[in-house]
Amino acid sequence: QVELVESGGGLVQAGGSLRLSCVASGRTFSSYSMGWFRQAPGKEREFVAAISWRGGNGYYTDSVKERFTISRDNAKNTVHLQMNSLKPEDTAVYYCAAANGVPIVIATTYRYWGQGTQVTVSS
């Protein structure tokens, strides 16, 4: 069992930055791949970023590459999403999720989900 709690969302102007955090509680955190997904009003949930259980480089949807960075700290059971150069199109509820399978860029792979944190980017 894994419980996930997101934080760090808020209101920011276009071009600004936010750093989202997700703290996991439970056992064997290091064996899970971790991902961030988002859902805007009237739109489908979409993949944003993911990082495998091995760590290293992350995977990103094209619209956030070179702006967002995912990282994990297994010693602290935490995953982060650093978001720079934010655009109004990034406005959404952002969800942290944990998976123990593949592919990690697909939402249905993930078993555990947080409650979400709102990110709003003004123009």
Coordinates of C-alpha atoms in Angstrom, one line a residue:
Q1 CA 0.0 0.0 0.0
V2 CA 1.3 3.5 -1.0
E3 CA -0.3 6.8 0.1
L4 CA 0.6 9.9 -1.9
V5 CA 0.2 13.6 -0.9
E6 CA 0.9 16.4 -3.3
S7 CA 1.8 20.0 -2.4
G8 CA 3.3 23.1 -4.0
G9 CA 0.5 24.2 -6.3
G10 CA -0.8 27.8 -6.5
L11 CA -1.3 30.8 -8.7
V12 CA 1.6 32.2 -10.7
Q13 CA 1.9 34.6 -13.6
A14 CA 3.0 33.4 -17.0
G15 CA 6.8 32.9 -17.1
G16 CA 7.0 32.1 -13.4
S17 CA 7.9 28.9 -11.7
L18 CA 6.5 26.4 -9.2
R19 CA 7.9 23.3 -7.6
L20 CA 5.5 20.5 -6.8
S21 CA 6.2 17.8 -4.3
C22 CA 4.7 14.4 -3.6
V23 CA 5.5 12.6 -0.4
A24 CA 4.8 8.8 -0.3
S25 CA 4.1 6.7 2.7
G26 CA 4.1 3.0 2.7
R27 CA 6.6 0.2 2.0
T28 CA 9.0 -0.4 -0.9
F29 CA 8.8 3.1 -2.3
S30 CA 12.1 2.6 -4.2
S31 CA 10.5 -0.2 -6.3
Y32 CA 7.8 2.1 -7.8
S33 CA 8.0 4.2 -10.9
M34 CA 6.6 7.7 -10.2
G35 CA 4.6 10.0 -12.5
W36 CA 2.9 13.3 -12.8
F37 CA -0.4 13.7 -14.7
R38 CA -2.7 16.7 -15.1
Q39 CA -6.3 17.4 -15.9
A40 CA -7.7 20.8 -17.1
P41 CA -11.4 21.6 -17.1
G42 CA -13.2 19.9 -19.9
K43 CA -10.1 17.9 -21.0
E44 CA -8.9 14.4 -20.6
R45 CA -6.2 13.5 -18.0
E46 CA -2.8 13.7 -19.7
F47 CA 0.7 12.4 -19.0
V48 CA 3.2 15.1 -17.9
A49 CA 6.3 13.4 -16.6
A50 CA 7.6 10.1 -15.1
I51 CA 10.7 8.6 -13.6
S52 CA 11.5 4.9 -13.3
W53 CA 12.4 3.0 -10.2
R54 CA 16.0 3.3 -11.3
G55 CA 15.9 7.1 -11.3
G56 CA 18.1 8.8 -13.8
N57 CA 16.6 10.8 -16.6
G58 CA 12.8 11.4 -16.7
Y59 CA 10.3 11.1 -19.5
Y60 CA 8.2 14.1 -20.5
T61 CA 5.3 15.0 -22.8
D62 CA 6.5 17.2 -25.6
S63 CA 4.7 20.3 -24.4
V64 CA 6.8 20.5 -21.2
K65 CA 10.2 19.3 -22.4
E66 CA 13.0 21.7 -21.5
R67 CA 10.7 23.5 -19.0
F68 CA 9.8 20.8 -16.4
T69 CA 12.1 18.5 -14.5
I70 CA 11.1 15.4 -12.5
S71 CA 13.3 14.1 -9.8
R72 CA 13.1 11.6 -6.9
D73 CA 14.7 11.2 -3.6
N74 CA 14.1 7.6 -2.4
A75 CA 15.7 8.3 1.0
K76 CA 12.9 10.9 1.6
N77 CA 10.2 9.0 -0.2
T78 CA 9.6 12.1 -2.3
V79 CA 9.2 13.0 -6.0
H80 CA 9.3 16.6 -7.3
L81 CA 8.2 18.4 -10.4
Q82 CA 10.1 21.6 -11.0
M83 CA 8.0 23.7 -13.5
N84 CA 9.7 26.7 -15.1
S85 CA 8.5 29.2 -17.8
L86 CA 4.9 28.4 -17.0
K87 CA 2.2 29.1 -19.6
P88 CA -1.5 29.5 -19.2
E89 CA -1.9 26.2 -21.0
D90 CA -0.3 24.5 -18.0
T91 CA -3.2 25.4 -15.8
A92 CA -4.7 22.1 -14.4
V93 CA -5.0 19.9 -11.4
Y94 CA -1.7 18.0 -11.1
Y95 CA -1.7 14.4 -9.7
C96 CA 1.1 12.3 -8.4
A97 CA 1.0 8.6 -9.1
A98 CA 2.9 5.4 -8.4
A99 CA 3.3 2.3 -10.6
N100 CA 5.1 -1.0 -10.4
G101 CA 4.7 -1.9 -14.1
V102 CA 5.2 -0.5 -17.6
P103 CA 4.7 1.6 -19.7
I104 CA 5.1 4.5 -17.3
V105 CA 3.8 7.1 -19.7
I106 CA 0.3 5.6 -19.6
A107 CA -2.1 6.5 -16.8
T108 CA -3.7 3.0 -16.6
T109 CA -0.3 1.6 -15.5
Y110 CA -0.5 3.5 -12.2
R111 CA -2.1 1.9 -9.2
Y112 CA -1.8 4.7 -6.5
W113 CA -2.9 8.3 -6.9
G114 CA -2.7 11.4 -4.8
Q115 CA -5.6 13.9 -4.3
G116 CA -4.1 16.5 -6.7
T117 CA -2.9 20.1 -6.4
Q118 CA -4.2 23.0 -8.4
V119 CA -1.8 25.0 -10.6
T120 CA -3.2 28.2 -12.2
V121 CA -1.1 30.3 -14.6
S122 CA -2.4 33.8 -15.4
S123 CA -1.6 35.4 -18.8

